[in-house]
Amino acid sequence: MNMIFLLLLAAGIASFIVGFQITKLPQPDPSIIKAGEWLEKAEAAYGEESQNIIPFLYDLGKKIIQHQKNHEVAFSYVERAFVIRNRQGDPESLEMAEALQRTGECLLFMNNIPLAEERISKALAIRRAKLGDDHPMTGQCWAVMTMLELLKV
């Protein structure tokens, strides 16, 4: 009986060890760090309030999420784009809807549900008014609203 118990115990430990995976946290990619440095130089050259920098802020935020899974760091870039868009643009423009959606998505993954819902709801309202309910860009907002609702369950 002791032998069977020891074999079962050994089998259980072995399956635990085989099933256990050591995962290393995503590390900052040197290219992303360098891109951030270049982006700061571009922003200084264009001026802090230039709309020309917004696509690059979005792209860097997206790459940080893809490679580092760090929504907090990505949010700092996406939020800068939002601030620029908010100061310069029409608050009801499609560009503002994009800024609202992108920051709302980051906030969702950072678990800031109230602010995420506020921004996504505003983006949805703009897109519905400008594009209608059946447009793919409006559909993106509907999808994020779905995730927000599921988090409330």
Short mmCIF file of N, CA and C in Angstrom, two decimals:
data_model
loop_
_atom_site.label_atom_id
_atom_site.label_comp_id
_atom_site.label_asym_id
_atom_site.label_seq_id
_atom_site.Cartn_x
_atom_site.Cartn_y
_atom_site.Cartn_z
N MET A 1 0.83 -1.19 0.00
CA MET A 1 0.00 0.00 0.00
C MET A 1 0.87 1.25 0.00
N ASN A 2 1.94 1.24 0.80
CA ASN A 2 2.84 2.40 0.83
C ASN A 2 3.49 2.63 -0.52
N MET A 3 3.81 1.54 -1.22
CA MET A 3 4.45 1.65 -2.52
C MET A 3 3.51 2.31 -3.53
N ILE A 4 2.23 1.94 -3.53
CA ILE A 4 1.25 2.52 -4.44
C ILE A 4 1.08 4.01 -4.12
N PHE A 5 1.02 4.33 -2.84
CA PHE A 5 0.89 5.73 -2.43
C PHE A 5 2.09 6.55 -2.92
N LEU A 6 3.29 6.00 -2.75
CA LEU A 6 4.50 6.70 -3.19
C LEU A 6 4.52 6.89 -4.71
N LEU A 7 4.06 5.86 -5.45
CA LEU A 7 4.02 5.98 -6.91
C LEU A 7 3.01 7.06 -7.34
N LEU A 8 1.84 7.06 -6.70
CA LEU A 8 0.84 8.09 -7.01
C LEU A 8 1.35 9.48 -6.65
N LEU A 9 2.01 9.58 -5.50
CA LEU A 9 2.57 10.86 -5.09
C LEU A 9 3.63 11.32 -6.08
N ALA A 10 4.50 10.41 -6.49
CA ALA A 10 5.55 10.75 -7.46
C ALA A 10 4.93 11.17 -8.80
N ALA A 11 3.90 10.45 -9.24
CA ALA A 11 3.24 10.79 -10.49
C ALA A 11 2.59 12.17 -10.40
N GLY A 12 1.97 12.46 -9.25
CA GLY A 12 1.34 13.77 -9.05
C GLY A 12 2.36 14.89 -9.06
N ILE A 13 3.49 14.69 -8.39
CA ILE A 13 4.55 15.71 -8.36
C ILE A 13 5.13 15.90 -9.75
N ALA A 14 5.36 14.79 -10.46
CA ALA A 14 5.93 14.90 -11.81
C ALA A 14 4.97 15.66 -12.74
N SER A 15 3.68 15.35 -12.65
CA SER A 15 2.74 16.05 -13.53
C SER A 15 2.65 17.53 -13.16
N PHE A 16 2.79 17.84 -11.87
CA PHE A 16 2.79 19.24 -11.45
C PHE A 16 4.01 19.96 -12.02
N ILE A 17 5.16 19.31 -11.92
CA ILE A 17 6.40 19.94 -12.41
C ILE A 17 6.35 20.12 -13.92
N VAL A 18 5.84 19.11 -14.63
CA VAL A 18 5.73 19.22 -16.09
C VAL A 18 4.75 20.32 -16.46
N GLY A 19 3.64 20.43 -15.72
CA GLY A 19 2.62 21.42 -16.02
C GLY A 19 3.00 22.82 -15.60
N PHE A 20 3.94 22.96 -14.69
CA PHE A 20 4.35 24.27 -14.19
C PHE A 20 5.29 24.91 -15.19
N GLN A 21 4.98 26.11 -15.59
CA GLN A 21 5.82 26.80 -16.55
C GLN A 21 6.34 28.07 -15.91
N ILE A 22 7.60 28.29 -16.06
CA ILE A 22 8.19 29.53 -15.59
C ILE A 22 8.10 30.53 -16.74
N THR A 23 7.41 31.61 -16.48
CA THR A 23 7.28 32.63 -17.51
C THR A 23 8.05 33.87 -17.09
N LYS A 24 8.76 34.42 -18.00
CA LYS A 24 9.47 35.64 -17.68
C LYS A 24 8.63 36.82 -18.12
N LEU A 25 8.68 37.85 -17.32
CA LEU A 25 7.92 39.04 -17.64
C LEU A 25 8.47 39.68 -18.90
N PRO A 26 7.59 40.25 -19.73
CA PRO A 26 8.08 40.91 -20.95
C PRO A 26 9.04 42.05 -20.59
N GLN A 27 10.14 42.08 -21.27
CA GLN A 27 11.15 43.10 -21.02
C GLN A 27 11.03 44.19 -22.08
N PRO A 28 11.40 45.41 -21.70
CA PRO A 28 11.38 46.49 -22.70
C PRO A 28 12.28 46.15 -23.88
N ASP A 29 11.75 46.25 -25.05
CA ASP A 29 12.51 45.99 -26.25
C ASP A 29 13.38 47.21 -26.54
N PRO A 30 14.67 47.00 -26.83
CA PRO A 30 15.55 48.14 -27.12
C PRO A 30 15.04 49.02 -28.26
N SER A 31 14.39 48.42 -29.25
CA SER A 31 13.86 49.20 -30.37
C SER A 31 12.72 50.11 -29.91
N ILE A 32 11.91 49.61 -28.98
CA ILE A 32 10.80 50.42 -28.47
C ILE A 32 11.35 51.58 -27.65
N ILE A 33 12.36 51.29 -26.86
CA ILE A 33 12.99 52.37 -26.07
C ILE A 33 13.58 53.42 -26.99
N LYS A 34 14.28 52.97 -28.01
CA LYS A 34 14.88 53.91 -28.97
C LYS A 34 13.80 54.69 -29.71
N ALA A 35 12.71 54.01 -30.09
CA ALA A 35 11.61 54.69 -30.77
C ALA A 35 11.02 55.78 -29.88
N GLY A 36 10.91 55.50 -28.59
CA GLY A 36 10.42 56.50 -27.64
C GLY A 36 11.32 57.72 -27.59
N GLU A 37 12.62 57.48 -27.62
CA GLU A 37 13.59 58.59 -27.62
C GLU A 37 13.46 59.42 -28.89
N TRP A 38 13.35 58.73 -30.05
CA TRP A 38 13.21 59.46 -31.32
C TRP A 38 11.90 60.24 -31.35
N LEU A 39 10.86 59.64 -30.78
CA LEU A 39 9.56 60.30 -30.76
C LEU A 39 9.61 61.57 -29.93
N GLU A 40 10.33 61.54 -28.83
CA GLU A 40 10.48 62.76 -28.02
C GLU A 40 11.18 63.86 -28.81
N LYS A 41 12.18 63.48 -29.61
CA LYS A 41 12.87 64.46 -30.45
C LYS A 41 11.92 65.02 -31.53
N ALA A 42 11.13 64.12 -32.13
CA ALA A 42 10.18 64.56 -33.15
C ALA A 42 9.15 65.50 -32.54
N GLU A 43 8.69 65.16 -31.35
CA GLU A 43 7.70 65.99 -30.68
C GLU A 43 8.27 67.37 -30.36
N ALA A 44 9.54 67.40 -29.97
CA ALA A 44 10.20 68.69 -29.70
C ALA A 44 10.32 69.50 -30.98
N ALA A 45 10.62 68.83 -32.09
CA ALA A 45 10.77 69.54 -33.37
C ALA A 45 9.42 70.04 -33.89
N TYR A 46 8.40 69.21 -33.80
CA TYR A 46 7.06 69.61 -34.27
C TYR A 46 6.40 70.61 -33.33
N GLY A 47 6.72 70.49 -32.06
CA GLY A 47 6.03 71.27 -31.03
C GLY A 47 5.07 70.35 -30.29
N GLU A 48 4.94 70.58 -29.01
CA GLU A 48 4.16 69.68 -28.16
C GLU A 48 2.69 69.57 -28.56
N GLU A 49 2.17 70.55 -29.20
CA GLU A 49 0.74 70.55 -29.55
C GLU A 49 0.47 70.17 -31.00
N SER A 50 1.47 69.67 -31.69
CA SER A 50 1.30 69.36 -33.11
C SER A 50 0.50 68.07 -33.31
N GLN A 51 -0.48 68.15 -34.19
CA GLN A 51 -1.26 66.97 -34.53
C GLN A 51 -0.44 65.97 -35.35
N ASN A 52 0.68 66.41 -35.92
CA ASN A 52 1.53 65.52 -36.72
C ASN A 52 2.10 64.37 -35.89
N ILE A 53 2.21 64.54 -34.61
CA ILE A 53 2.84 63.55 -33.74
C ILE A 53 1.85 62.47 -33.30
N ILE A 54 0.55 62.73 -33.43
CA ILE A 54 -0.48 61.83 -32.90
C ILE A 54 -0.37 60.40 -33.45
N PRO A 55 -0.22 60.18 -34.76
CA PRO A 55 -0.13 58.79 -35.24
C PRO A 55 1.06 58.03 -34.64
N PHE A 56 2.14 58.74 -34.41
CA PHE A 56 3.33 58.09 -33.84
C PHE A 56 3.12 57.74 -32.37
N LEU A 57 2.41 58.60 -31.65
CA LEU A 57 2.06 58.29 -30.26
C LEU A 57 1.19 57.04 -30.20
N TYR A 58 0.21 56.96 -31.10
CA TYR A 58 -0.65 55.78 -31.16
C TYR A 58 0.16 54.52 -31.48
N ASP A 59 1.04 54.63 -32.48
CA ASP A 59 1.82 53.46 -32.90
C ASP A 59 2.73 52.97 -31.78
N LEU A 60 3.37 53.88 -31.08
CA LEU A 60 4.26 53.47 -30.01
C LEU A 60 3.46 52.82 -28.88
N GLY A 61 2.31 53.38 -28.55
CA GLY A 61 1.46 52.76 -27.54
C GLY A 61 1.05 51.35 -27.94
N LYS A 62 0.70 51.17 -29.20
CA LYS A 62 0.29 49.86 -29.71
C LYS A 62 1.44 48.85 -29.62
N LYS A 63 2.63 49.27 -29.99
CA LYS A 63 3.80 48.38 -29.93
C LYS A 63 4.14 48.00 -28.49
N ILE A 64 4.00 48.93 -27.58
CA ILE A 64 4.26 48.64 -26.17
C ILE A 64 3.28 47.58 -25.67
N ILE A 65 2.03 47.70 -26.06
CA ILE A 65 1.03 46.70 -25.66
C ILE A 65 1.37 45.35 -26.28
N GLN A 66 1.71 45.33 -27.56
CA GLN A 66 2.00 44.07 -28.25
C GLN A 66 3.22 43.37 -27.69
N HIS A 67 4.27 44.11 -27.41
CA HIS A 67 5.54 43.50 -27.03
C HIS A 67 5.78 43.42 -25.53
N GLN A 68 5.21 44.34 -24.78
CA GLN A 68 5.49 44.37 -23.35
C GLN A 68 4.26 44.07 -22.50
N LYS A 69 3.09 44.09 -23.13
CA LYS A 69 1.84 43.86 -22.40
C LYS A 69 1.68 44.85 -21.24
N ASN A 70 2.14 46.07 -21.45
CA ASN A 70 2.13 47.08 -20.39
C ASN A 70 1.20 48.22 -20.80
N HIS A 71 -0.04 48.12 -20.36
CA HIS A 71 -1.04 49.12 -20.73
C HIS A 71 -0.80 50.46 -20.03
N GLU A 72 -0.19 50.44 -18.86
CA GLU A 72 0.08 51.69 -18.15
C GLU A 72 1.08 52.55 -18.91
N VAL A 73 2.15 51.93 -19.39
CA VAL A 73 3.15 52.68 -20.16
C VAL A 73 2.54 53.12 -21.49
N ALA A 74 1.83 52.23 -22.15
CA ALA A 74 1.19 52.57 -23.42
C ALA A 74 0.20 53.71 -23.23
N PHE A 75 -0.52 53.69 -22.11
CA PHE A 75 -1.52 54.73 -21.85
C PHE A 75 -0.89 56.12 -21.84
N SER A 76 0.32 56.23 -21.33
CA SER A 76 0.95 57.56 -21.27
C SER A 76 1.10 58.16 -22.67
N TYR A 77 1.40 57.34 -23.66
CA TYR A 77 1.53 57.83 -25.04
C TYR A 77 0.16 58.10 -25.67
N VAL A 78 -0.77 57.18 -25.47
CA VAL A 78 -2.10 57.33 -26.05
C VAL A 78 -2.82 58.53 -25.42
N GLU A 79 -2.62 58.71 -24.12
CA GLU A 79 -3.24 59.85 -23.44
C GLU A 79 -2.66 61.17 -23.94
N ARG A 80 -1.36 61.19 -24.24
CA ARG A 80 -0.77 62.42 -24.81
C ARG A 80 -1.42 62.76 -26.14
N ALA A 81 -1.67 61.75 -26.95
CA ALA A 81 -2.37 61.98 -28.22
C ALA A 81 -3.77 62.51 -27.96
N PHE A 82 -4.45 61.95 -26.97
CA PHE A 82 -5.79 62.40 -26.61
C PHE A 82 -5.78 63.87 -26.18
N VAL A 83 -4.81 64.24 -25.36
CA VAL A 83 -4.72 65.62 -24.87
C VAL A 83 -4.50 66.59 -26.03
N ILE A 84 -3.60 66.23 -26.94
CA ILE A 84 -3.36 67.09 -28.11
C ILE A 84 -4.64 67.23 -28.93
N ARG A 85 -5.28 66.09 -29.20
CA ARG A 85 -6.51 66.11 -29.99
C ARG A 85 -7.60 66.92 -29.28
N ASN A 86 -7.69 66.79 -27.99
CA ASN A 86 -8.71 67.49 -27.20
C ASN A 86 -8.49 69.00 -27.23
N ARG A 87 -7.24 69.44 -27.20
CA ARG A 87 -6.95 70.88 -27.20
C ARG A 87 -7.13 71.51 -28.56
N GLN A 88 -6.85 70.76 -29.61
CA GLN A 88 -6.84 71.36 -30.94
C GLN A 88 -8.04 71.02 -31.80
N GLY A 89 -8.61 69.87 -31.58
CA GLY A 89 -9.61 69.40 -32.52
C GLY A 89 -11.04 69.72 -32.13
N ASP A 90 -11.90 69.40 -33.03
CA ASP A 90 -13.33 69.49 -32.82
C ASP A 90 -13.73 68.36 -31.86
N PRO A 91 -14.40 68.67 -30.75
CA PRO A 91 -14.74 67.62 -29.77
C PRO A 91 -15.71 66.57 -30.31
N GLU A 92 -16.31 66.82 -31.45
CA GLU A 92 -17.25 65.87 -32.05
C GLU A 92 -16.71 65.25 -33.34
N SER A 93 -15.40 65.36 -33.56
CA SER A 93 -14.81 64.85 -34.80
C SER A 93 -14.54 63.35 -34.70
N LEU A 94 -14.38 62.73 -35.87
CA LEU A 94 -14.02 61.32 -35.91
C LEU A 94 -12.62 61.10 -35.32
N GLU A 95 -11.75 62.08 -35.47
CA GLU A 95 -10.42 61.98 -34.88
C GLU A 95 -10.51 61.94 -33.35
N MET A 96 -11.42 62.74 -32.79
CA MET A 96 -11.61 62.72 -31.34
C MET A 96 -12.20 61.38 -30.91
N ALA A 97 -13.10 60.83 -31.72
CA ALA A 97 -13.67 59.52 -31.40
C ALA A 97 -12.57 58.46 -31.34
N GLU A 98 -11.61 58.55 -32.28
CA GLU A 98 -10.49 57.60 -32.26
C GLU A 98 -9.68 57.75 -30.99
N ALA A 99 -9.38 59.00 -30.61
CA ALA A 99 -8.62 59.24 -29.39
C ALA A 99 -9.37 58.73 -28.16
N LEU A 100 -10.66 58.96 -28.12
CA LEU A 100 -11.48 58.48 -27.00
C LEU A 100 -11.48 56.95 -26.94
N GLN A 101 -11.61 56.32 -28.09
CA GLN A 101 -11.63 54.86 -28.11
C GLN A 101 -10.29 54.28 -27.67
N ARG A 102 -9.21 54.80 -28.21
CA ARG A 102 -7.89 54.25 -27.87
C ARG A 102 -7.58 54.40 -26.39
N THR A 103 -7.86 55.57 -25.83
CA THR A 103 -7.60 55.74 -24.39
C THR A 103 -8.57 54.89 -23.58
N GLY A 104 -9.81 54.79 -24.04
CA GLY A 104 -10.79 53.95 -23.34
C GLY A 104 -10.38 52.50 -23.29
N GLU A 105 -9.83 51.99 -24.38
CA GLU A 105 -9.37 50.60 -24.41
C GLU A 105 -8.22 50.38 -23.42
N CYS A 106 -7.27 51.29 -23.39
CA CYS A 106 -6.17 51.16 -22.42
C CYS A 106 -6.72 51.19 -20.99
N LEU A 107 -7.61 52.12 -20.74
CA LEU A 107 -8.20 52.23 -19.40
C LEU A 107 -8.95 50.96 -19.02
N LEU A 108 -9.59 50.34 -19.98
CA LEU A 108 -10.29 49.09 -19.73
C LEU A 108 -9.32 48.02 -19.22
N PHE A 109 -8.18 47.89 -19.90
CA PHE A 109 -7.20 46.89 -19.50
C PHE A 109 -6.44 47.28 -18.23
N MET A 110 -6.50 48.55 -17.86
CA MET A 110 -5.91 49.01 -16.60
C MET A 110 -6.92 48.91 -15.47
N ASN A 111 -8.12 48.41 -15.79
CA ASN A 111 -9.21 48.21 -14.83
C ASN A 111 -9.78 49.52 -14.30
N ASN A 112 -9.68 50.59 -15.07
CA ASN A 112 -10.34 51.85 -14.73
C ASN A 112 -11.64 51.89 -15.51
N ILE A 113 -12.58 51.08 -15.06
CA ILE A 113 -13.82 50.86 -15.80
C ILE A 113 -14.66 52.14 -15.94
N PRO A 114 -14.84 52.94 -14.88
CA PRO A 114 -15.68 54.13 -15.05
C PRO A 114 -15.18 55.10 -16.12
N LEU A 115 -13.87 55.39 -16.12
CA LEU A 115 -13.34 56.31 -17.12
C LEU A 115 -13.33 55.66 -18.50
N ALA A 116 -13.04 54.37 -18.56
CA ALA A 116 -13.09 53.66 -19.84
C ALA A 116 -14.48 53.74 -20.44
N GLU A 117 -15.49 53.51 -19.62
CA GLU A 117 -16.87 53.55 -20.11
C GLU A 117 -17.25 54.95 -20.56
N GLU A 118 -16.80 55.96 -19.84
CA GLU A 118 -17.09 57.35 -20.23
C GLU A 118 -16.51 57.66 -21.60
N ARG A 119 -15.26 57.28 -21.82
CA ARG A 119 -14.61 57.60 -23.09
C ARG A 119 -15.16 56.78 -24.25
N ILE A 120 -15.39 55.51 -24.02
CA ILE A 120 -15.92 54.67 -25.10
C ILE A 120 -17.35 55.09 -25.45
N SER A 121 -18.13 55.44 -24.44
CA SER A 121 -19.51 55.89 -24.70
C SER A 121 -19.51 57.16 -25.55
N LYS A 122 -18.60 58.06 -25.26
CA LYS A 122 -18.49 59.30 -26.04
C LYS A 122 -18.05 58.99 -27.47
N ALA A 123 -17.06 58.10 -27.62
CA ALA A 123 -16.61 57.70 -28.96
C ALA A 123 -17.76 57.07 -29.74
N LEU A 124 -18.52 56.22 -29.08
CA LEU A 124 -19.66 55.57 -29.72
C LEU A 124 -20.69 56.60 -30.17
N ALA A 125 -20.98 57.58 -29.32
CA ALA A 125 -21.97 58.61 -29.67
C ALA A 125 -21.51 59.40 -30.90
N ILE A 126 -20.23 59.75 -30.94
CA ILE A 126 -19.70 60.51 -32.09
C ILE A 126 -19.82 59.67 -33.36
N ARG A 127 -19.38 58.42 -33.29
CA ARG A 127 -19.39 57.57 -34.48
C ARG A 127 -20.81 57.26 -34.94
N ARG A 128 -21.71 57.06 -34.02
CA ARG A 128 -23.11 56.81 -34.42
C ARG A 128 -23.67 58.04 -35.13
N ALA A 129 -23.37 59.23 -34.62
CA ALA A 129 -23.89 60.46 -35.23
C ALA A 129 -23.27 60.71 -36.60
N LYS A 130 -21.97 60.44 -36.74
CA LYS A 130 -21.27 60.74 -38.00
C LYS A 130 -21.33 59.61 -39.02
N LEU A 131 -21.32 58.36 -38.54
CA LEU A 131 -21.18 57.22 -39.46
C LEU A 131 -22.39 56.29 -39.49
N GLY A 132 -23.21 56.35 -38.46
CA GLY A 132 -24.35 55.43 -38.36
C GLY A 132 -23.99 54.20 -37.55
N ASP A 133 -25.02 53.43 -37.23
CA ASP A 133 -24.86 52.26 -36.36
C ASP A 133 -24.13 51.09 -37.02
N ASP A 134 -24.16 50.99 -38.34
CA ASP A 134 -23.65 49.82 -39.03
C ASP A 134 -22.24 49.98 -39.60
N HIS A 135 -21.60 51.10 -39.33
CA HIS A 135 -20.25 51.32 -39.86
C HIS A 135 -19.23 50.50 -39.04
N PRO A 136 -18.19 49.96 -39.68
CA PRO A 136 -17.19 49.17 -38.96
C PRO A 136 -16.52 49.91 -37.79
N MET A 137 -16.29 51.21 -37.96
CA MET A 137 -15.68 51.96 -36.85
C MET A 137 -16.63 52.08 -35.67
N THR A 138 -17.92 52.20 -35.95
CA THR A 138 -18.91 52.19 -34.88
C THR A 138 -18.93 50.81 -34.25
N GLY A 139 -18.79 49.79 -35.08
CA GLY A 139 -18.74 48.41 -34.59
C GLY A 139 -17.61 48.18 -33.60
N GLN A 140 -16.47 48.84 -33.82
CA GLN A 140 -15.37 48.73 -32.86
C GLN A 140 -15.81 49.20 -31.48
N CYS A 141 -16.53 50.29 -31.44
CA CYS A 141 -17.02 50.81 -30.16
C CYS A 141 -18.05 49.87 -29.54
N TRP A 142 -18.93 49.31 -30.38
CA TRP A 142 -19.91 48.34 -29.86
C TRP A 142 -19.17 47.17 -29.21
N ALA A 143 -18.10 46.70 -29.84
CA ALA A 143 -17.34 45.56 -29.31
C ALA A 143 -16.71 45.90 -27.96
N VAL A 144 -16.13 47.09 -27.83
CA VAL A 144 -15.52 47.47 -26.56
C VAL A 144 -16.59 47.65 -25.48
N MET A 145 -17.75 48.18 -25.87
CA MET A 145 -18.85 48.30 -24.91
C MET A 145 -19.30 46.92 -24.43
N THR A 146 -19.23 45.92 -25.31
CA THR A 146 -19.55 44.56 -24.92
C THR A 146 -18.60 44.09 -23.82
N MET A 147 -17.30 44.33 -24.02
CA MET A 147 -16.31 43.93 -23.00
C MET A 147 -16.58 44.65 -21.68
N LEU A 148 -16.91 45.93 -21.75
CA LEU A 148 -17.19 46.69 -20.54
C LEU A 148 -18.38 46.09 -19.78
N GLU A 149 -19.42 45.75 -20.50
CA GLU A 149 -20.61 45.17 -19.86
C GLU A 149 -20.29 43.82 -19.22
N LEU A 150 -19.48 43.01 -19.91
CA LEU A 150 -19.13 41.71 -19.36
C LEU A 150 -18.29 41.83 -18.08
N LEU A 151 -17.52 42.89 -17.96
CA LEU A 151 -16.74 43.10 -16.75
C LEU A 151 -17.62 43.48 -15.55
N LYS A 152 -18.82 43.93 -15.82
CA LYS A 152 -19.73 44.30 -14.75
C LYS A 152 -20.44 43.09 -14.14
N VAL A 153 -20.38 41.96 -14.85
CA VAL A 153 -21.08 40.75 -14.39
C VAL A 153 -20.36 40.18 -13.18
#
